[in-house]
Amino acid sequence: MKEYAEDGIHVGHVIVDGAIAGDKIFKRFPDAASREESLISIEAIVNAFAFLYGQPPRGWSFEVDVRTSREKW
């Protein structure tokens, strides 16, 4: 959405590729707690959005992928 950039609006596409370590998944899949290191932390997602928000207009990113380091490629 580059057409909004002139108005100072930074539009970004954030891809969260994996299960998120939160109450919802732990309630639905109790065994997920034993694999928490392989789940995406909520803090990591917040950090991705904060990263986009804090970018200066002369260096905007338009897409960010959030994955775990334990993903099987």
XYZ file of C-alpha atoms in Angstrom:
73
model
C 0.000 0.000 0.000
C 2.609 2.468 -1.096
C -0.118 4.910 -2.096
C -0.608 5.751 1.594
C 3.077 6.482 2.249
C 2.738 10.160 1.273
C 0.257 10.503 4.164
C 2.779 8.942 6.563
C 0.868 5.670 6.766
C 3.100 2.608 6.901
C 1.263 -0.521 5.777
C 2.941 -3.836 6.475
C 2.139 -7.480 5.841
C 3.084 -9.677 8.813
C 3.154 -13.438 8.262
C 2.956 -15.557 11.401
C 3.953 -18.987 10.113
C 3.338 -21.478 12.884
C 1.489 -22.206 16.074
C 1.491 -19.454 18.688
C 2.398 -20.270 22.291
C -0.693 -18.950 24.021
C -3.615 -20.014 26.176
C -5.723 -21.074 23.206
C -3.265 -23.675 21.914
C -2.361 -24.927 25.399
C -6.055 -25.492 26.231
C -6.811 -27.205 22.931
C -3.559 -29.196 22.753
C -2.293 -29.815 26.319
C 0.788 -31.650 25.038
C 1.904 -28.462 23.275
C 3.328 -27.168 26.572
C 6.054 -29.809 26.344
C 6.961 -28.450 22.893
C 6.771 -24.757 23.782
C 10.262 -24.093 22.358
C 8.937 -25.024 18.910
C 6.015 -22.586 19.127
C 6.082 -18.910 18.194
C 6.083 -16.670 21.252
C 3.562 -13.876 21.512
C 6.424 -11.543 22.441
C 8.132 -12.314 19.118
C 5.011 -11.279 17.235
C 4.738 -8.063 19.267
C 8.407 -7.352 18.536
C 7.805 -7.749 14.777
C 5.000 -5.181 14.881
C 7.063 -2.847 17.065
C 9.917 -3.175 14.556
C 7.625 -2.067 11.712
C 6.168 0.752 13.796
C 9.587 2.102 14.732
C 11.012 2.239 11.226
C 11.888 5.636 9.808
C 10.067 6.615 6.585
C 13.308 6.366 4.603
C 13.687 2.675 5.422
C 10.280 0.985 5.605
C 9.831 -2.765 5.315
C 6.569 -3.948 3.844
C 6.676 -7.636 4.779
C 7.913 -9.480 7.852
C 7.829 -13.258 8.472
C 7.714 -14.578 12.037
C 8.779 -18.214 12.478
C 10.611 -20.253 15.084
C 14.248 -21.180 14.696
C 13.211 -24.791 15.163
C 11.139 -24.931 12.000
C 11.803 -27.960 9.793
C 12.659 -26.633 6.377
